[in-house]
Coordinates of C-alpha atoms and ligand atoms in Angstrom, one line a residue:
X166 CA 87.2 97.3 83.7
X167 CA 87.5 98.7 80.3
X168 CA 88.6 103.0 81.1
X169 CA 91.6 103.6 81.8
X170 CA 92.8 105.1 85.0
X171 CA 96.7 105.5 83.9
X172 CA 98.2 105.9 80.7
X173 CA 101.9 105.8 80.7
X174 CA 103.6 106.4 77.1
X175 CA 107.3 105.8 76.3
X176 CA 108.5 106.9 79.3
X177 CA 112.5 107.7 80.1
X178 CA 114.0 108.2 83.5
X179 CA 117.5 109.8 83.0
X180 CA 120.2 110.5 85.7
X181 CA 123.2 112.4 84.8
X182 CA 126.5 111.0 84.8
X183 CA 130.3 111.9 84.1
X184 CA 129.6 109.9 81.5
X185 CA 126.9 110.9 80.0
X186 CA 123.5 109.6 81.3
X187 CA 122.2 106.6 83.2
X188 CA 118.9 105.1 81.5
X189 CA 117.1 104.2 84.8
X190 CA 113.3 103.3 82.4
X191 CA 113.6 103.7 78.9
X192 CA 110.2 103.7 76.3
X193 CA 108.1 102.1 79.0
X194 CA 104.3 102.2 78.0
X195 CA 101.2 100.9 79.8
X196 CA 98.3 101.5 81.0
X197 CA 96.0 100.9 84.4
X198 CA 91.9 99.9 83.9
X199 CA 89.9 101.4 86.3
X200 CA 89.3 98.5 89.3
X201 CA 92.4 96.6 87.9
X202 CA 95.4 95.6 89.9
X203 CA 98.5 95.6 87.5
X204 CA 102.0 93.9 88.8
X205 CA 105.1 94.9 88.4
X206 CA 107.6 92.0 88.9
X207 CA 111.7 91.9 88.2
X208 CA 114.6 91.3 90.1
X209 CA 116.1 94.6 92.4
X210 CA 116.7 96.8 89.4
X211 CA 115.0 96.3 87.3
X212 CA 112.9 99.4 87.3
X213 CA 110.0 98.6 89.3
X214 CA 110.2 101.4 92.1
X215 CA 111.2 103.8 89.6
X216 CA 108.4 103.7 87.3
X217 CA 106.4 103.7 90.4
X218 CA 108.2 107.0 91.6
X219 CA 107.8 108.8 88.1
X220 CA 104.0 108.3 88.2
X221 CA 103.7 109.9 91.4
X222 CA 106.4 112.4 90.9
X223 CA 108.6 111.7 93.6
X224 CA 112.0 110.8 91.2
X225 CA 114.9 111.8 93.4
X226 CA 117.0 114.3 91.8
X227 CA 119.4 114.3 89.6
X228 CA 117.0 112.2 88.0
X229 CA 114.3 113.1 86.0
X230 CA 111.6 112.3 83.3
X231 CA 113.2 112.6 80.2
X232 CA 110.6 111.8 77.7
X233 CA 107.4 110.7 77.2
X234 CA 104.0 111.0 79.1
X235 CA 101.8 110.1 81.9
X236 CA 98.1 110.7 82.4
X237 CA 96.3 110.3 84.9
X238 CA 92.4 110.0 82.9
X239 CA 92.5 113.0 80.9
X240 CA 94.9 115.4 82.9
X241 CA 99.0 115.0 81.9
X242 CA 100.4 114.5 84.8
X243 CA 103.9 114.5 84.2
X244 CA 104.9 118.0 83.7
X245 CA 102.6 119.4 86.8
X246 CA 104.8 121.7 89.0
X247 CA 105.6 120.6 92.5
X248 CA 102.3 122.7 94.0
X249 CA 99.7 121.0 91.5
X250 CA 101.2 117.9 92.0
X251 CA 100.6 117.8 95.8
X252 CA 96.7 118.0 95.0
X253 CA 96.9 114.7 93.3
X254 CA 99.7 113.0 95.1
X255 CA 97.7 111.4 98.3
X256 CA 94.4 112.7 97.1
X257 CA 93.8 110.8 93.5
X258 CA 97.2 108.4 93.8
X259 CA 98.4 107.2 97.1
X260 CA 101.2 104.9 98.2
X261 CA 101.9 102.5 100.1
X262 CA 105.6 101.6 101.1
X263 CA 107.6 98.2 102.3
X264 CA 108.1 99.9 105.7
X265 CA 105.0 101.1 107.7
X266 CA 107.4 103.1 109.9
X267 CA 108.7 105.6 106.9
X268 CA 105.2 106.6 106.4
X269 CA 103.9 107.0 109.9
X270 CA 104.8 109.9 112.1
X271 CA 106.4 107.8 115.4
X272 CA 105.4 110.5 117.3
X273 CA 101.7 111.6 117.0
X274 CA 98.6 109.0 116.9
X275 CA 97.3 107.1 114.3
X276 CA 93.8 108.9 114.6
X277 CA 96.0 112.2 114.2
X278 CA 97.8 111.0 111.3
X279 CA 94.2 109.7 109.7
X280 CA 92.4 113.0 110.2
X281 CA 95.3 115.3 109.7
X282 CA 95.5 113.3 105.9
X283 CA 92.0 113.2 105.1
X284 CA 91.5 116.8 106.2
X285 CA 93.8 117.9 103.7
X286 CA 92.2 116.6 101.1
X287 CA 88.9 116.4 101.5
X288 CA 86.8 119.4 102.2
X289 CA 85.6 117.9 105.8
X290 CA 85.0 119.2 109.5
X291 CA 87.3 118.1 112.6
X292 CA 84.2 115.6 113.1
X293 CA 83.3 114.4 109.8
X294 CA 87.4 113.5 109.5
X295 CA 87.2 111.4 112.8
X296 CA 84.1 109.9 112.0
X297 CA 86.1 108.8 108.7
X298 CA 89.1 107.7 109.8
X299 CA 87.2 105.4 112.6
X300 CA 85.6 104.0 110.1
X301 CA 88.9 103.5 107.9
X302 CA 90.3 101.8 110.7
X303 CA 87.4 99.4 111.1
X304 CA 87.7 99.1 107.6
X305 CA 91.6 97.4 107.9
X306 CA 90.4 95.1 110.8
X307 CA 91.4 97.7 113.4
X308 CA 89.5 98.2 116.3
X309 CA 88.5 102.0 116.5
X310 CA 89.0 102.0 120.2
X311 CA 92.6 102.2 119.2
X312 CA 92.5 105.2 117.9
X313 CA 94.6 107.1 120.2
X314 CA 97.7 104.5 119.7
X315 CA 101.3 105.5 118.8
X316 CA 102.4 102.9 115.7
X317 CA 105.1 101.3 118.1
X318 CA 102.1 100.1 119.6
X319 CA 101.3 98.1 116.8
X320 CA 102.8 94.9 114.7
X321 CA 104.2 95.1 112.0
X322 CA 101.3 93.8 110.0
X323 CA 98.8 95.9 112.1
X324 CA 101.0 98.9 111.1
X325 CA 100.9 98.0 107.3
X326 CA 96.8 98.1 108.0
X327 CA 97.0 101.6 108.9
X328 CA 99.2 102.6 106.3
X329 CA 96.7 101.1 103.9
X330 CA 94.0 102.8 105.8
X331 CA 96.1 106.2 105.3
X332 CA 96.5 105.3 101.6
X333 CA 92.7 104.8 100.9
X334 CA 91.6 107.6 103.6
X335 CA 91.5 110.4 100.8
X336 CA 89.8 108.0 98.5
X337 CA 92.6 108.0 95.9
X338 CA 91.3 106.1 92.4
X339 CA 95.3 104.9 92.2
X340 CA 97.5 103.4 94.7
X341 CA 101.0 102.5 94.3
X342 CA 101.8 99.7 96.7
X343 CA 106.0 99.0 96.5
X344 CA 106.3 95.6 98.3
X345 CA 104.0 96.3 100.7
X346 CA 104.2 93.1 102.4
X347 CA 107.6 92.1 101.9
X348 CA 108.7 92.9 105.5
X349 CA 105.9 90.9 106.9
X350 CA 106.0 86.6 107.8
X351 CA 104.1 84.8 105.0
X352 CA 100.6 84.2 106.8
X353 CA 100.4 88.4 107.3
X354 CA 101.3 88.9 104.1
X355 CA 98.8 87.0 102.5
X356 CA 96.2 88.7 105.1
X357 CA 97.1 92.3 103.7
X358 CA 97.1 91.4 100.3
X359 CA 94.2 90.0 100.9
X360 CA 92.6 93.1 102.6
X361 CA 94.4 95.3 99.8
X362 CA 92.5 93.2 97.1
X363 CA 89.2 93.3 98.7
X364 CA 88.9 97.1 99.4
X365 CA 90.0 98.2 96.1
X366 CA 86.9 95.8 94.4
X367 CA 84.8 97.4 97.4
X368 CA 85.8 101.3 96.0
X369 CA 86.9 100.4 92.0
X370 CA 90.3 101.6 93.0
X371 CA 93.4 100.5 91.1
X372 CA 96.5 99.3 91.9
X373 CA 100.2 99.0 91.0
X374 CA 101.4 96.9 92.8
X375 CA 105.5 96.2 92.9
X376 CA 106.5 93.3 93.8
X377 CA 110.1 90.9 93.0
X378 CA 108.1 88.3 93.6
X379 CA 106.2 85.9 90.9
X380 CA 104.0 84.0 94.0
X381 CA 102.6 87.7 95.5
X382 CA 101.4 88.3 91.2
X383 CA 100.1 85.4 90.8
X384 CA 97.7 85.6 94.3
X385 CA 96.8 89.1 93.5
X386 CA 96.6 90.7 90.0
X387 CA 95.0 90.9 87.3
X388 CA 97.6 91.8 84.7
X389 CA 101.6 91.6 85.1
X390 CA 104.0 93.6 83.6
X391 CA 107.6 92.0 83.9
X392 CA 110.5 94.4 83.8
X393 CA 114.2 94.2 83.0
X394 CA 116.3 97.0 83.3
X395 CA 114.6 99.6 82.9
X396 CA 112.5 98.3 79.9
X397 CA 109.2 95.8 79.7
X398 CA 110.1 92.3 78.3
X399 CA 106.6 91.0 78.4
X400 CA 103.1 92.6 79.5
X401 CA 99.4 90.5 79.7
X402 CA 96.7 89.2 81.2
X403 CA 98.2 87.3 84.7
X404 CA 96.8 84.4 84.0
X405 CA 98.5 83.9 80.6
X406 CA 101.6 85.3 81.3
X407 CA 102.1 82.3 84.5
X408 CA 101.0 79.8 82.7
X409 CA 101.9 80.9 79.0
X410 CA 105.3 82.8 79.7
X411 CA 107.2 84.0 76.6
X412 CA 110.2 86.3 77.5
X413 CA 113.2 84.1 78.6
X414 CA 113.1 86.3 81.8
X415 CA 109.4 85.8 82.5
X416 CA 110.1 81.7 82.4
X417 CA 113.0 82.3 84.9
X418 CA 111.1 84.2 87.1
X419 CA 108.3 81.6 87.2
X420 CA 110.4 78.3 87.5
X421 CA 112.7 80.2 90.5
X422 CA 109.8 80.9 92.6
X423 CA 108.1 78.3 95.0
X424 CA 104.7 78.8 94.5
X425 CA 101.2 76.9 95.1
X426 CA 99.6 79.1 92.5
X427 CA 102.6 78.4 89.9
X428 CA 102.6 74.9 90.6
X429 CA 106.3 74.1 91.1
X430 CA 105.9 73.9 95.1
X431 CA 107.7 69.9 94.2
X432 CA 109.7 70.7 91.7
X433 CA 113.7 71.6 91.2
X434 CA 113.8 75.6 91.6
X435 CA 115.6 77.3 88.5
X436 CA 118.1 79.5 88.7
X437 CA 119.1 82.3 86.4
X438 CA 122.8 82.6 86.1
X439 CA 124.3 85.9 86.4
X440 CA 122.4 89.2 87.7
X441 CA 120.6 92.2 86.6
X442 CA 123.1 94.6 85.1
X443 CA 123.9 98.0 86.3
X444 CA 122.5 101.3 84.6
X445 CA 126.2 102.2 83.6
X446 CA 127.2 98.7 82.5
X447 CA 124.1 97.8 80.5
X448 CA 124.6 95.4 77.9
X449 CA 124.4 96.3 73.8
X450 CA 121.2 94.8 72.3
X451 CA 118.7 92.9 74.4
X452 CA 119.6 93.6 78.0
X453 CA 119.0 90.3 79.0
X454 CA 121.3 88.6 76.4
X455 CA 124.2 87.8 78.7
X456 CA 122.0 85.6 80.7
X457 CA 119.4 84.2 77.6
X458 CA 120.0 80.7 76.7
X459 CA 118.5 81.3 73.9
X460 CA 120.5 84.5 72.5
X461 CA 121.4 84.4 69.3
X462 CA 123.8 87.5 67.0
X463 CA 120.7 89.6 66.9
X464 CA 120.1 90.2 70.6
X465 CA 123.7 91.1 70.7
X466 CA 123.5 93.7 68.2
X467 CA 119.8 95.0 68.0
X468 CA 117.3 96.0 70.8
X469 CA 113.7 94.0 70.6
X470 CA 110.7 96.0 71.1
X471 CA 107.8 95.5 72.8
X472 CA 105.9 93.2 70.0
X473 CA 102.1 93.2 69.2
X474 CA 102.5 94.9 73.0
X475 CA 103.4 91.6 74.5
X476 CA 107.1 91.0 74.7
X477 CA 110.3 91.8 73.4
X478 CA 112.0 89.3 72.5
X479 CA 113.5 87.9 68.8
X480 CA 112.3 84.7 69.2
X481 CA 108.5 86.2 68.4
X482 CA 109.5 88.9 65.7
X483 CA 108.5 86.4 63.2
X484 CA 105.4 85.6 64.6
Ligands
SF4_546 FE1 117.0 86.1 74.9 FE2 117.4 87.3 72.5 FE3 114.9 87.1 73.5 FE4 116.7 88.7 74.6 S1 115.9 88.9 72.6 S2 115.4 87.4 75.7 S3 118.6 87.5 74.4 S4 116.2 85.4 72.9

């Protein structure tokens, strides 16, 4: 798990205001291993879905990618026009969205949908497609026979199967997953996260996956990267960043979220006082400093970096 899939390199979504312009990600670097499964974690806001949308080049205008740059292996990605960009979007990245129903077509089949995606990417006949997309639905836990089904026909969790099937159809090496499972009841969630886990080990995919929540990061990924508006405050190895947190934010995140895995299933949830700022009301400083306990003049007045690629945060700058 050692290549990279993704590189990511001070990246800066902009959107242009009266004012000026809103900061939506600013100097956000990181990268993807091939086979890995990175989180993103923060509260609404904090620049999850955005970074997500900027690898895959679906900003929504105004907005757009200021500076920096994203590669994708050894192809920049980031400054492809509209027509290249379509041979990667859904061929070598693919996503998968909260709601099934925004990706499916309510109106045609799911066996359709399957073979008019993998036909457009892959160089295959009308049979080798069907033969492909039966066995991507057998893949999900879908039973082929139901190949000719609209998606109303399906649950919600069944539906989120086929999405994933339509994700991996065109064997993508990337897939962006933006809470895939948050509209689904707990025991299906764990069921497709599950299913999402296993198939990327079974191809040595890798996955983004976005998520606000600390319990889904700490069933499912390898490494975490924690955003705060718009910038990373800490970045490492899952495992160490649950049980070793060092941002402030990271700790709140943890000790506000019931969680087997984080251990705290018994104990008195956390709250952090206040909320995520908005873009045009961003603090000066560390963004977080309004809500830090621990804030002290610095934060107010000076911006922390990301240190030794770990956190930002002036409680480490002196090691
Ligand atoms: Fe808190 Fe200061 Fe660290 Fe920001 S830099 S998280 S305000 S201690």
């Amino acid at each position: 798990m050692s290549e990279s899939i993704l590189r990511v390199q001070n990246l800066r979504v902009v959107f242009p205001h009266r004012h000026g312009e809103l900061v939506a990600i600013d100097d956000v670097s990181f990268e993807v291993k091939k086979g890995e499964i990175l989180g993103f974690v923060g509260e609404s806001g904090a620049g999850k879905s955005m970074t997500g949308a900027a690898i895959i080049g679906l900003i929504d205008p105004p907005g757009y990618v200021e500076q920096g740059e994203i590669w994708l292996e050894d192809q920049r990605i980031d400054q492809l026009d509209m027509r290249a960009f379509t041979k990667i979007r859904g061929r070598r990245i693919s996503m998968v969205f909260q709601d099934p129903l925004t990706s499916l077509n309510p109106l045609r089949t799911i066996g359709d949908q399957l073979i008019e995606t993998i036909q457009m990417h892959l160089p295959v006949s009308q049979e080798e497609a069907k033969r492909k997309a039966m066995a991507g639905l057998e893949e999900v836990g879908i039973d082929p026979a139901r190949f000719n089904a609209y998606p109303h026909e399906f649950s919600g969790g069944m539906r989120q199967r086929v999405v994933i099937a339509l994700a991996l159809s065109a064997e993508p090496e990337l897939i962006i997953a933006d809470e895939p499972t948050t509209a689904l009841d707990v025991s299906v969630q764990a069921q497709v996260l599950e299913l999402l886990k296993k198939l990327c080990r079974e191809r040595n995919a890798s996955v983004i996956l976005i998520t606000h929540d600390m319990g889904v990061i700490a069933e499912t990924t390898d490494r975490v990267a924690v955003l705060y508006a718009g910038r990373l405050a800490e970045i490492g190895p899952t495992e160490k960043v649950l049980h070793q947190p060092e941002h402030p934010y990271t700790r709140g995140l943890i000790a506000s979220t019931p969680s087997v895995e984080l251990g705290n299933i018994d104990t008195e949830l956390f709250q952090i006082e206040g909320a995520m700022p908005r873009l045009d009301a961003l603090p000066t400083g560390c963004a977080f400093h309004p809500r830090c306990e621990h804030a002290q003049d610095r934060c107010v007045e000076q911006r922390p970096d990301l240190l030794q690629e770990r956190v930002a945060c002036w409680l480490y700058a002196d090691g």
